[in-house]
CSV table of C-alpha atoms and ligand atoms in Angstrom, one decimal:
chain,number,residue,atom,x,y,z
A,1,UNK,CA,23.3,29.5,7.4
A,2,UNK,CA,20.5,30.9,9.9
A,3,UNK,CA,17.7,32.7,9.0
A,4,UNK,CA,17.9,31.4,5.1
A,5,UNK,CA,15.1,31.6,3.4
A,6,UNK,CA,14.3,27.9,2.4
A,7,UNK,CA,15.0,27.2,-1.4
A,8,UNK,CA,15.7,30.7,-1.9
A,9,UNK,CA,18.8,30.2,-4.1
A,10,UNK,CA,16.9,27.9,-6.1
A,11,UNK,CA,17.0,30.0,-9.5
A,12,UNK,CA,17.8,30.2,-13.0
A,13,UNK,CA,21.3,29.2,-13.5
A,14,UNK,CA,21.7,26.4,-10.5
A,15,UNK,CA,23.0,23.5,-11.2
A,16,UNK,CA,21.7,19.7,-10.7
A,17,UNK,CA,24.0,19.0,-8.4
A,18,UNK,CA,24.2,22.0,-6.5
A,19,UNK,CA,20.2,22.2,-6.0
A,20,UNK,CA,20.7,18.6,-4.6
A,21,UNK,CA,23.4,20.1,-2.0
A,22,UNK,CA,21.1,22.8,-1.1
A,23,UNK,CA,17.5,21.4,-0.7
A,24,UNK,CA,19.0,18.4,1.3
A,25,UNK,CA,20.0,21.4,4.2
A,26,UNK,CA,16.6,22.5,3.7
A,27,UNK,CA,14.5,19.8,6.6
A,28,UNK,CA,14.2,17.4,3.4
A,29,UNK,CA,15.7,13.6,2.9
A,30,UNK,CA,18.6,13.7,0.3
A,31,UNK,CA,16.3,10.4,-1.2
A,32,UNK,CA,13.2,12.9,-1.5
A,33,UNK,CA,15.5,15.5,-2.8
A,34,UNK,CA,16.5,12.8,-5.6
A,35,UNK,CA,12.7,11.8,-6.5
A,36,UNK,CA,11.5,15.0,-6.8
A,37,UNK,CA,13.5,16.6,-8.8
A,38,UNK,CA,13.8,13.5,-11.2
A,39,UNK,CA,10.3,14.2,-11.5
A,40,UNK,CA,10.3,17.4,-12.0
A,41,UNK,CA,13.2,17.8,-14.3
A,42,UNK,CA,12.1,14.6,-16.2
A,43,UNK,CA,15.7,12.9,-15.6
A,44,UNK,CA,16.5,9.4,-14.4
A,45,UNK,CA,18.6,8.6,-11.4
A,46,UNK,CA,21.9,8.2,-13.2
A,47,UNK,CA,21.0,11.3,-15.4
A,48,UNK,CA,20.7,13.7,-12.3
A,49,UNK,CA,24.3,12.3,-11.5
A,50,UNK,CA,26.0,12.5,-15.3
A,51,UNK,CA,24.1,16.0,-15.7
A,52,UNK,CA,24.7,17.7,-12.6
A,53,UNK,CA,26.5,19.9,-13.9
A,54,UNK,CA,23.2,21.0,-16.4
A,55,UNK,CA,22.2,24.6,-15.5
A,56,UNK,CA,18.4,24.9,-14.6
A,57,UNK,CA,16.5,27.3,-16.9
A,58,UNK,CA,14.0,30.1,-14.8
A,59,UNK,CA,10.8,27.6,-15.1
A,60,UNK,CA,12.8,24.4,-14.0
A,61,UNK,CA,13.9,26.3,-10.9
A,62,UNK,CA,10.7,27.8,-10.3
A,63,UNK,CA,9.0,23.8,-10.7
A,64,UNK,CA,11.8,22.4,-8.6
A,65,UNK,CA,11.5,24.8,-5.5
A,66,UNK,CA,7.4,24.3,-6.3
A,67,UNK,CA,7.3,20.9,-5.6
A,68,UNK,CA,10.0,20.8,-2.8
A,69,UNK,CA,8.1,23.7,-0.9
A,70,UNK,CA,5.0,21.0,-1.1
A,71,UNK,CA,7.0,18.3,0.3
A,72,UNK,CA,8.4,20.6,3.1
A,73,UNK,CA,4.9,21.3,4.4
A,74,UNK,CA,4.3,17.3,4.8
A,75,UNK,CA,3.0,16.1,1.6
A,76,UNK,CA,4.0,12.6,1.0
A,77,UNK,CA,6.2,12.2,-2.3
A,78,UNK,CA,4.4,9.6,-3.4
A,79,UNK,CA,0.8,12.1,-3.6
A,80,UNK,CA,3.3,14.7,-5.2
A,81,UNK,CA,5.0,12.3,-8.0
A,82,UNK,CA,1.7,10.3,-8.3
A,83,UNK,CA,3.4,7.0,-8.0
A,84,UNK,CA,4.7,4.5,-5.9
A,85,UNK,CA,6.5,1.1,-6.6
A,86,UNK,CA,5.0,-1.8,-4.9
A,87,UNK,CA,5.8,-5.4,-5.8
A,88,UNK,CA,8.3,-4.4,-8.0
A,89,UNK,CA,5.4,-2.5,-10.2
A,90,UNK,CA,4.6,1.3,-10.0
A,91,UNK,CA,1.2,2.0,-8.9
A,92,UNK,CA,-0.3,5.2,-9.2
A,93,UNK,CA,-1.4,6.8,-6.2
A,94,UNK,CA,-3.7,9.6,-5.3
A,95,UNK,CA,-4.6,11.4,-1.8
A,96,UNK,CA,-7.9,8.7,-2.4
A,97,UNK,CA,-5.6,5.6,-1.6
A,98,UNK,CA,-3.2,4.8,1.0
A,99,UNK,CA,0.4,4.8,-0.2
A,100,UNK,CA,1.3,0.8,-0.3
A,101,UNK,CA,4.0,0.4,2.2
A,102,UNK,CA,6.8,-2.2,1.9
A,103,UNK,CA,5.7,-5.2,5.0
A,104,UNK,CA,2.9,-5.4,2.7
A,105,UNK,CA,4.8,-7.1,0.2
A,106,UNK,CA,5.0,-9.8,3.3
A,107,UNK,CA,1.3,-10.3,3.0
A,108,UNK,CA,1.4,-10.2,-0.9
A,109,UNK,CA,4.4,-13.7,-0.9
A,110,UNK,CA,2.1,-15.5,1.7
A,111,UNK,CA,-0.8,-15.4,0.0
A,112,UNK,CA,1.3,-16.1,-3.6
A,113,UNK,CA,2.6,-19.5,-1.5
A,114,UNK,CA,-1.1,-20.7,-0.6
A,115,UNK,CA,-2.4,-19.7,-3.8
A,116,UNK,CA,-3.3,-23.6,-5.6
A,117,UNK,CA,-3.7,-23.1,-9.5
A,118,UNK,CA,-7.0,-22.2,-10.8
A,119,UNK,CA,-7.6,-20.2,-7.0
A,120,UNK,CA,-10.1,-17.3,-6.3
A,121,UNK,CA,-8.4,-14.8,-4.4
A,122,UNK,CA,-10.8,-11.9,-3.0
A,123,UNK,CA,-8.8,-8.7,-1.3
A,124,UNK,CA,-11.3,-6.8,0.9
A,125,UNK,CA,-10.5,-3.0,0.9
A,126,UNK,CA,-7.9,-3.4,-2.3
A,127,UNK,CA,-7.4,0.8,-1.9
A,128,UNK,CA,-4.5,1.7,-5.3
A,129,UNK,CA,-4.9,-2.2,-5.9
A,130,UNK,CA,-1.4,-3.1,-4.8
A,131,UNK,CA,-2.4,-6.7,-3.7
A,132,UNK,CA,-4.6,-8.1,-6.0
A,133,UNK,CA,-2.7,-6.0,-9.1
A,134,UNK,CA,0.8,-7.5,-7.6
A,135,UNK,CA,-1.2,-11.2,-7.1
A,136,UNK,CA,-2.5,-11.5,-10.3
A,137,UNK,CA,0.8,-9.7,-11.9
A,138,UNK,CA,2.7,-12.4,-10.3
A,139,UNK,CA,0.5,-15.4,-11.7
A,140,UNK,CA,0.0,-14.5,-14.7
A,141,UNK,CA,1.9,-16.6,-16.8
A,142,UNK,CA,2.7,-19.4,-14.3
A,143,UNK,CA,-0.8,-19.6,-12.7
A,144,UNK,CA,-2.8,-17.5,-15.6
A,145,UNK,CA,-6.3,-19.3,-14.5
A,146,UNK,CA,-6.4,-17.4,-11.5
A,147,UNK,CA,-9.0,-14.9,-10.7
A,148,UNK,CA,-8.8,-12.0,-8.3
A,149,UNK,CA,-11.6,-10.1,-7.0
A,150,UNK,CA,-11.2,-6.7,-5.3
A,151,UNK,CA,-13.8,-4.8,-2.9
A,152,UNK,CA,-13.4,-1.3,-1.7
A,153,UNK,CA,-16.1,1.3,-0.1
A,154,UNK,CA,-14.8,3.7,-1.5
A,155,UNK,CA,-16.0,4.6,-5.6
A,156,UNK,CA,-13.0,6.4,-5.3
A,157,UNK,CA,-10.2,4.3,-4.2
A,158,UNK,CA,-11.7,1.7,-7.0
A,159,UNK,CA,-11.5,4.3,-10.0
A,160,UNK,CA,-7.2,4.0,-9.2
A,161,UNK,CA,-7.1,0.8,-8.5
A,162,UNK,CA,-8.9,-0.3,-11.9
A,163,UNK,CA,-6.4,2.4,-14.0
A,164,UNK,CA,-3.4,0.4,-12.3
A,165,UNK,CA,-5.2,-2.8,-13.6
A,166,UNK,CA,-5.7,-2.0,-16.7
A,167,UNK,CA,-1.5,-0.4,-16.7
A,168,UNK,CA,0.0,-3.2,-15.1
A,169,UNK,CA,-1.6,-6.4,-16.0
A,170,UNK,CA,-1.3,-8.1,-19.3
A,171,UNK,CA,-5.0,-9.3,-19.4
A,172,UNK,CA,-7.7,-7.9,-17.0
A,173,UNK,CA,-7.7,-10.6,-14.6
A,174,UNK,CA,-9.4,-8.9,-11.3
A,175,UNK,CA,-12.6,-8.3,-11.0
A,176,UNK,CA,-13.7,-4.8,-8.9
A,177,UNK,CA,-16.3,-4.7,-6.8
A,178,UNK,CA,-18.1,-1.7,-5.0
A,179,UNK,CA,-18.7,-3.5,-2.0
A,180,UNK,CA,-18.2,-2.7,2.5
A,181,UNK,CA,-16.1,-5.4,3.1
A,182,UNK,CA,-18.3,-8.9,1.8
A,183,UNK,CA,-21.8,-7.0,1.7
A,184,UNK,CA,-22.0,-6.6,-2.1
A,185,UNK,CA,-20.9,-10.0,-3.1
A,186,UNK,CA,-22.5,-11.8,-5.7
A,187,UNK,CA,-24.4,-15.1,-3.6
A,188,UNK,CA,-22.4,-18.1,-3.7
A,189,UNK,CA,-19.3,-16.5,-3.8
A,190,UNK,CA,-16.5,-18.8,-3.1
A,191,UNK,CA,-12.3,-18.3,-2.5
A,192,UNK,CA,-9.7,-20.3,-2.6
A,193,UNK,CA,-7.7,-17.0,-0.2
A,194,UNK,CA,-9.2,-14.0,1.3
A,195,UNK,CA,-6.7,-11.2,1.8
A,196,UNK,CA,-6.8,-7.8,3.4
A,197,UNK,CA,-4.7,-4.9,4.6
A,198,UNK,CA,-7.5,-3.4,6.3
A,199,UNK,CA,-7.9,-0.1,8.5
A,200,UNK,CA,-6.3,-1.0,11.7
A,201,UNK,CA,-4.8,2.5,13.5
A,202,UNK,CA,-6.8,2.7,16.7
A,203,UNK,CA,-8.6,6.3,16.6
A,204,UNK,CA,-6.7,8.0,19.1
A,205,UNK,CA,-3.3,6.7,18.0
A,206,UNK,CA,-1.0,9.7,17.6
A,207,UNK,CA,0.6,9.0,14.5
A,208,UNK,CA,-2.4,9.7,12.8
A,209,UNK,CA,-1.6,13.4,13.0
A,210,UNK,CA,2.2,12.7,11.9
A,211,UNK,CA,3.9,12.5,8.8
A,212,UNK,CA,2.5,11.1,5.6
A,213,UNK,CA,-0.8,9.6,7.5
A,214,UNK,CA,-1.9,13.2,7.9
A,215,UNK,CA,-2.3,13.0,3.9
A,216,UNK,CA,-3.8,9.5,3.4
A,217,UNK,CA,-7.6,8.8,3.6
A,218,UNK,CA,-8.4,8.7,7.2
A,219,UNK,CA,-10.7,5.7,6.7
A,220,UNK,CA,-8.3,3.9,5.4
A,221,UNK,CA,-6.1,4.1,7.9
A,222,UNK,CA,-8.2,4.0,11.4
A,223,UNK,CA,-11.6,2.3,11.9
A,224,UNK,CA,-12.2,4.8,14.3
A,225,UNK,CA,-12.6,2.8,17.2
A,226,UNK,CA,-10.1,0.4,18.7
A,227,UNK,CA,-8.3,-0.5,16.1
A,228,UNK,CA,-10.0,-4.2,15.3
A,229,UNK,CA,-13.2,-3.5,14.3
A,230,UNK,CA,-12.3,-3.9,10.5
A,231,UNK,CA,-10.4,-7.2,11.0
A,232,UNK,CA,-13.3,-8.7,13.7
A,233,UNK,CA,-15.5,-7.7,10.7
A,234,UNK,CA,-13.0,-9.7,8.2
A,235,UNK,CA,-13.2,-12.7,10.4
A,236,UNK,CA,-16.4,-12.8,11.3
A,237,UNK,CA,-17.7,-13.0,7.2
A,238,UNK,CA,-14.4,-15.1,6.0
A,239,UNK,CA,-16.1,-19.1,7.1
A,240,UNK,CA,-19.5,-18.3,4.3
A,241,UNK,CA,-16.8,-17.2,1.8
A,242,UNK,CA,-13.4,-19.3,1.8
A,243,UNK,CA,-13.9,-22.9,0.5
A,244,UNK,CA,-13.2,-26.2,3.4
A,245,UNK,CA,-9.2,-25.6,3.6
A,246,UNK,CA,-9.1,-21.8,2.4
A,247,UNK,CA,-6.4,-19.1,4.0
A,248,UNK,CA,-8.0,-15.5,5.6
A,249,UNK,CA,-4.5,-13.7,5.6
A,250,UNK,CA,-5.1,-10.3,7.1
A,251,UNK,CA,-2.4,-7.6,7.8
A,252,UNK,CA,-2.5,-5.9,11.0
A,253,UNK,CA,-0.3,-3.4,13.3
A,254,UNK,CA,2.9,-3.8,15.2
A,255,UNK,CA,1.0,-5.0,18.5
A,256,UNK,CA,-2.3,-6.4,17.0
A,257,UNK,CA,-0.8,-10.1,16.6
A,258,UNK,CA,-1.5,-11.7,19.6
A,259,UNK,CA,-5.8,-10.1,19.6
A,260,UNK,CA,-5.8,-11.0,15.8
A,261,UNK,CA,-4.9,-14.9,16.6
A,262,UNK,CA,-7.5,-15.2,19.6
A,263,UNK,CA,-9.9,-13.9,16.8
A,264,UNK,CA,-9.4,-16.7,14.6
A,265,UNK,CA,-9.1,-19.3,17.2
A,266,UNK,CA,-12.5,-17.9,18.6
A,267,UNK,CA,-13.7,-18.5,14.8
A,268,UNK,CA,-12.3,-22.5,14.8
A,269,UNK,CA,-9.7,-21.3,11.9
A,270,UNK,CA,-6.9,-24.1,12.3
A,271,UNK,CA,-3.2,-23.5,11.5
A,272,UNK,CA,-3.4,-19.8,13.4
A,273,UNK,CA,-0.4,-18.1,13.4
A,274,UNK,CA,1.5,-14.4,12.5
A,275,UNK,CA,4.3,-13.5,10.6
A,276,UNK,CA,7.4,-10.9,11.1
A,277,UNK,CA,7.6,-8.3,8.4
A,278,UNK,CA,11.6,-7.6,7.4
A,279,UNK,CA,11.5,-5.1,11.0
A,280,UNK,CA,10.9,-7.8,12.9
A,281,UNK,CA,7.3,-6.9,13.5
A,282,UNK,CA,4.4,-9.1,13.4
A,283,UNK,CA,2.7,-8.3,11.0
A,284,UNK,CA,0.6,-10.4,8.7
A,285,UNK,CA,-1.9,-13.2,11.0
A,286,UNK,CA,-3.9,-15.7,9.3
A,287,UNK,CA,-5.6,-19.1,9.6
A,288,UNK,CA,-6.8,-22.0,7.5
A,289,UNK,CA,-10.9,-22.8,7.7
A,290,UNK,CA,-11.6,-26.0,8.5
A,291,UNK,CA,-13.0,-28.9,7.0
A,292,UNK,CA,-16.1,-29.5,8.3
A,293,UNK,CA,-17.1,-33.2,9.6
A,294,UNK,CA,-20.1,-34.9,9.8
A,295,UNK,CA,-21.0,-35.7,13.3
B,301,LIG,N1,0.7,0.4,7.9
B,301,LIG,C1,0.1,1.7,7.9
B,301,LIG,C2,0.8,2.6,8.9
B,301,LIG,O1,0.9,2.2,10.1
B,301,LIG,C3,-1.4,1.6,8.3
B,301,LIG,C4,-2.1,0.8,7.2
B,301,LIG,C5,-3.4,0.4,7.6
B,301,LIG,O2,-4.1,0.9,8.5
B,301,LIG,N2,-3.9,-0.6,7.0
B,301,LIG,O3,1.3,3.6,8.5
């Protein structure tokens, strides 16, 4: 139909099923469709299939079409619903985190393979908390003497990341630190791993002003400069705070690989080498510090 006014015949009276049928026409993914109104209707995914046929009342409609108008103008569902699964856990989310993407459950399994029992594990720029909450989820019972610490600049971004925490872990096993990458860092600090999904997006990259990245915190997302200034930054620190044989596992974009690698070989890490997230990409880069010998 042309000239339709979007979610116009969203009212009193629609079915579930039928509001499914017409938002999806509307420029929105059947899948967002789904999630939102789930959310808004309070129903699970098999309920919004047995009750489609379950008339919406005036105020459901008015919520549904509320929250699909919010997704039309670009707001990611994940800021509208408040949540996103990560790890197989769901984090809560606000416009103060980036939304955990999927490769960076790649970074999450390496690190979980080079943890030893008993290991410090530091994530710099921890944002919702998705790597450290899903590292020290994981361990938990098989590994429950491991201890996670998580840094972010930003008050804010900490404040989510210690309600998921205290939600989603069954003792309070990470410890949060205010903290611009390793400055605040108590002395002597020592890790068994240091882990990061850092900001990476070079400043002029167009995708910043596309999609769901027009929503997210700009600083985490872009370093605004070229892109490595946050993972040189990561590097350079890492040799004062792994331990002789510790992993710096840092995530990176589709064509840093390569620039990450010469970083770490330029640092005398051993063991360099990247990783292919489930597209193929590489995406996670890391490297082993070295023992050091007498000479
Ligand atoms: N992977 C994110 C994206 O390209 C960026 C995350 C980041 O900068 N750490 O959408």
């Amino acid at each position: 139909m042309r000239n339709r006014v979007p979610l116009a015949d969203i009212v009193a009276g629609i079915r579930v099923g039928e509001v499914q049928r017409q938002a999806a026409s509307d420029s929105l993914a059947p899948v967002d469709v789904r999630v939102l109104l789930s959310f808004a209707l309070g129903l699970s995914r098999v309920q919004l299939i047995t009750q489609s046929e379950r008339q919406l009342t005036a105020g459901e409609a008015e919520r549904v079409r509320a929250l699909l108008a919010r997704r039309i103008a670009g707001e990611p569902v994940a800021y509208i619903v408040g949540e996103r699964e990560f790890y197989g856990l769901a984090f809560r989310v606000t416009p103060d985190v980036l939304i955990p993407r999927p490769e960076t459950e790649l970074l999450v399994e390496l690190a979980l393979e080079r943890l030893p029992p008993g290991g410090r594990v530091l994530d710099l720029g921890t944002g919702s908390g998705a790597i450290a909450v899903a590292m020290a989820a994981d361990t938990a019972h098989a590994k429950p003497d491991v201890r996670v610490t998580a840094v972010d600049a930003s008050e804010a971004a900490l404040a989510v990341a210690r309600g998921n925490a205290a939600r989603l872990l069954p003792r309070q096993t990470v410890d949060f630190i205010h903290s611009d990458w390793y400055a605040a860092l108590p002395d002597g600090a020592r890790f068994e791993l240091i882990v990061s999904n850092p900001p990476y997006i070079e400043q002029n990259d167009a995708h910043l002003q596309q999609g769901d990245l027009r929503f997210e915190p700009p600083d985490a997302l872009t370093d605004h400069a070229d892109g490595l200034s946050a993972l040189r930054a990561i590097i350079a620190g890492a040799p004062r705070y792994l331990v002789p044989g510790g992993w710096l596992l840092m995530e990176h974009g589709y064509d840093q690989a390569e620039a990450v690698r010469a970083l770490l070989v330029a640092a005398q890490f051993a063991q360099v080498q990247s990783w292919r997230d489930l597209a193929g990409l590489e995406r996670v880069t890391g490297g082993l510090l070295q023992v050091q010998r007498a000479i």
